[in-house]
Backbone as JSON, one array per atom type, in Angstrom:
{
  "sequence": "SARRDRSGYLTIATSNRSALPITGVELLVEVRNKRGQNVVQQLLSIPDRIEPDQTAYSSTRFGPFHNATVIRQDVRILVQSARVAPE",
  "N": [[106.34, 96.69, 110.73], [107.62, 93.38, 111.33], [107.0, 90.46, 113.23], [107.32, 87.35, 115.05], [104.74, 85.18, 116.2], [103.8, 83.27, 119.14], [103.65, 80.73, 118.09], [105.3, 80.85, 115.95], [104.41, 82.06, 113.66], [103.97, 84.79, 111.34], [103.44, 88.06, 112.51], [102.2, 91.21, 111.79], [102.96, 94.56, 112.34], [101.4, 97.56, 111.84], [101.98, 100.86, 111.63], [100.74, 104.16, 112.15], [102.11, 107.04, 111.4], [101.36, 109.53, 110.76], [99.53, 112.69, 110.96], [96.88, 112.34, 110.64], [93.99, 110.13, 110.69], [94.13, 106.86, 109.18], [93.05, 104.55, 106.62], [92.2, 101.63, 104.66], [94.62, 100.31, 104.2], [96.96, 98.51, 102.4], [99.2, 95.87, 102.16], [102.01, 94.44, 100.62], [103.24, 91.33, 101.02], [106.19, 89.59, 100.98], [107.9, 86.56, 100.89], [111.03, 85.2, 100.91], [113.37, 82.81, 99.56], [116.54, 81.27, 100.44], [118.14, 82.0, 98.31], [117.21, 84.43, 97.6], [114.95, 84.52, 96.07], [111.49, 85.11, 95.46], [109.18, 83.16, 97.16], [106.71, 83.2, 98.2], [104.15, 85.49, 97.66], [101.95, 87.87, 98.59], [99.03, 89.89, 98.83], [97.99, 91.81, 101.53], [95.29, 93.01, 103.29], [94.58, 95.55, 105.62], [92.06, 95.77, 107.78], [91.38, 97.63, 109.7], [90.77, 100.94, 110.95], [93.31, 103.2, 111.48], [94.43, 105.2, 113.92], [96.15, 108.41, 114.37], [99.54, 108.08, 115.39], [99.18, 105.49, 116.32], [99.15, 101.85, 116.36], [98.31, 99.03, 114.45], [97.85, 95.56, 114.79], [98.34, 92.62, 112.96], [97.6, 89.29, 112.58], [98.98, 86.59, 110.75], [99.06, 83.78, 108.45], [101.53, 83.15, 107.59], [104.4, 81.25, 107.72], [105.43, 78.48, 109.78], [108.11, 80.42, 111.23], [111.47, 79.96, 112.23], [112.95, 81.69, 113.87], [113.47, 85.18, 114.84], [115.51, 86.24, 113.29], [115.39, 84.9, 110.85], [113.02, 85.97, 109.86], [113.75, 88.69, 109.56], [115.66, 88.4, 107.54], [114.33, 87.07, 105.42], [111.74, 88.03, 104.92], [109.82, 90.5, 103.38], [108.09, 93.54, 103.47], [105.92, 95.65, 101.84], [104.3, 98.74, 101.56], [101.4, 99.12, 99.77], [99.12, 100.66, 99.43], [97.3, 103.3, 101.06], [94.94, 105.39, 102.67], [93.57, 108.58, 103.67], [91.4, 108.46, 106.37], [87.83, 108.78, 106.38], [86.1, 111.43, 108.05]],
  "CA": [[107.38, 95.76, 111.13], [107.18, 91.98, 111.39], [107.47, 89.65, 114.36], [106.7, 86.03, 115.06], [103.94, 84.93, 117.39], [104.28, 82.14, 119.96], [103.72, 79.53, 117.25], [106.27, 81.08, 114.89], [103.79, 82.69, 112.49], [104.25, 86.2, 111.17], [102.52, 89.1, 112.95], [102.63, 92.46, 111.19], [102.58, 95.79, 113.03], [101.26, 98.67, 110.9], [101.91, 102.09, 112.43], [100.36, 105.4, 111.48], [102.97, 108.11, 111.92], [100.87, 110.8, 110.24], [98.68, 113.46, 111.86], [95.49, 112.03, 110.3], [93.67, 108.7, 110.7], [94.22, 106.23, 107.86], [92.29, 103.33, 106.38], [92.49, 101.07, 103.34], [96.03, 99.97, 104.09], [97.26, 97.24, 101.75], [100.62, 95.54, 102.23], [102.5, 93.31, 99.84], [104.14, 90.53, 101.84], [107.02, 88.69, 100.19], [108.78, 85.66, 101.63], [112.09, 84.79, 99.98], [114.21, 81.67, 99.94], [117.94, 81.64, 100.72], [118.74, 82.58, 97.1], [116.6, 85.73, 97.36], [113.8, 84.4, 95.17], [110.19, 85.11, 96.14], [108.48, 81.89, 97.17], [105.34, 83.58, 98.52], [103.88, 86.91, 97.48], [100.51, 87.98, 98.84], [98.53, 91.19, 99.25], [97.3, 91.73, 102.81], [94.52, 94.21, 103.6], [94.4, 95.83, 107.04], [90.69, 96.28, 107.81], [91.19, 98.61, 110.77], [91.12, 102.36, 110.89], [94.46, 103.4, 112.36], [94.49, 106.6, 114.37], [97.52, 108.95, 114.42], [100.45, 107.57, 116.42], [98.7, 104.19, 116.81], [99.62, 100.7, 115.62], [97.4, 97.9, 114.32], [98.58, 94.3, 114.69], [97.63, 91.65, 112.13], [98.14, 87.93, 112.55], [98.95, 85.98, 109.42], [99.36, 82.35, 108.4], [102.86, 82.98, 107.01], [105.29, 80.58, 108.66], [106.15, 79.07, 110.92], [109.5, 80.83, 111.11], [112.23, 79.42, 113.36], [113.37, 82.76, 114.77], [113.32, 86.54, 114.31], [116.54, 86.48, 112.28], [114.86, 84.4, 109.58], [112.04, 86.97, 109.4], [114.5, 89.87, 109.09], [116.37, 88.08, 106.3], [113.53, 86.46, 104.34], [110.41, 88.63, 104.75], [109.82, 91.9, 102.96], [106.74, 94.08, 103.5], [105.84, 96.9, 101.12], [102.98, 99.38, 101.59], [100.88, 99.32, 98.42], [98.18, 101.78, 99.45], [96.7, 103.77, 102.32], [94.27, 106.66, 102.4], [93.08, 109.29, 104.83], [90.08, 107.94, 106.77], [86.79, 109.83, 106.43], [85.79, 111.94, 109.4]],
  "C": [[106.78, 94.36, 111.26], [107.81, 91.29, 112.59], [106.86, 88.27, 114.22], [105.88, 85.88, 116.33], [104.48, 83.71, 118.12], [104.42, 80.85, 119.16], [104.68, 79.68, 116.09], [105.69, 81.73, 113.65], [104.01, 84.2, 112.52], [103.1, 87.06, 111.7], [103.07, 90.42, 112.43], [102.08, 93.63, 112.0], [102.57, 96.92, 112.0], [101.03, 99.94, 111.71], [101.52, 103.27, 111.56], [101.15, 106.53, 112.12], [102.52, 109.48, 111.41], [99.99, 111.49, 111.29], [97.2, 113.16, 111.64], [95.24, 110.54, 110.4], [93.74, 108.13, 109.29], [93.36, 104.97, 107.82], [92.7, 102.8, 105.01], [93.95, 100.71, 103.14], [96.15, 98.58, 103.44], [98.77, 97.05, 101.73], [100.92, 94.37, 101.32], [103.53, 92.58, 100.7], [104.86, 89.55, 100.93], [107.89, 87.86, 101.12], [109.76, 85.09, 100.61], [112.82, 83.56, 100.49], [115.65, 82.16, 100.13], [118.65, 82.25, 99.52], [118.14, 83.94, 96.75], [115.42, 85.71, 96.42], [112.51, 84.4, 95.98], [109.56, 83.73, 96.03], [107.0, 82.09, 97.54], [105.23, 85.08, 98.32], [102.37, 87.08, 97.6], [100.17, 89.39, 99.3], [97.7, 91.0, 100.52], [96.6, 93.05, 103.07], [94.36, 94.34, 105.11], [93.01, 96.47, 107.17], [90.46, 97.43, 108.79], [91.47, 100.03, 110.33], [92.25, 102.53, 111.88], [94.58, 104.88, 112.67], [95.95, 107.08, 114.37], [98.29, 108.4, 115.62], [99.99, 106.26, 117.05], [99.22, 103.09, 115.89], [98.53, 99.63, 115.61], [98.23, 96.64, 114.11], [97.73, 93.29, 113.93], [98.34, 90.31, 112.18], [98.02, 87.39, 111.13], [99.16, 84.47, 109.55], [100.68, 82.11, 107.66], [103.74, 82.33, 108.06], [104.97, 79.12, 108.75], [107.61, 79.39, 110.57], [110.22, 80.4, 112.38], [112.65, 80.48, 114.36], [113.23, 84.11, 114.08], [114.35, 86.85, 113.23], [116.06, 86.03, 110.91], [113.86, 85.4, 109.01], [112.76, 88.19, 108.84], [115.16, 89.6, 107.74], [115.44, 87.73, 105.14], [112.18, 87.1, 104.08], [110.56, 90.1, 104.4], [108.36, 92.36, 102.91], [106.77, 95.46, 102.85], [104.43, 97.47, 101.21], [102.57, 99.66, 100.14], [99.91, 100.49, 98.36], [97.73, 102.07, 100.88], [96.02, 105.08, 101.97], [93.82, 107.28, 103.72], [91.66, 108.78, 105.12], [89.06, 109.08, 106.77], [86.49, 110.22, 107.87], [84.53, 111.29, 109.95]]
}
């Protein structure tokens, strides 16, 4: 999920809902204009190991966004990859 920090920049919450720890998470972040066209498209790597039922938070330099509604309407986040973390 995506939220804005105190300065209006995008913070991404990546949750692991599986029974195994994961690593190597890559997210494609797209920011669209009012016409639905991508104006920013960037791959974001989450360096953390994420344990089952845990969430990792990543600050970004996307923004600033005026409010949460703008984020819901204009930001799209797609998981590109994730793998089971080694024991």
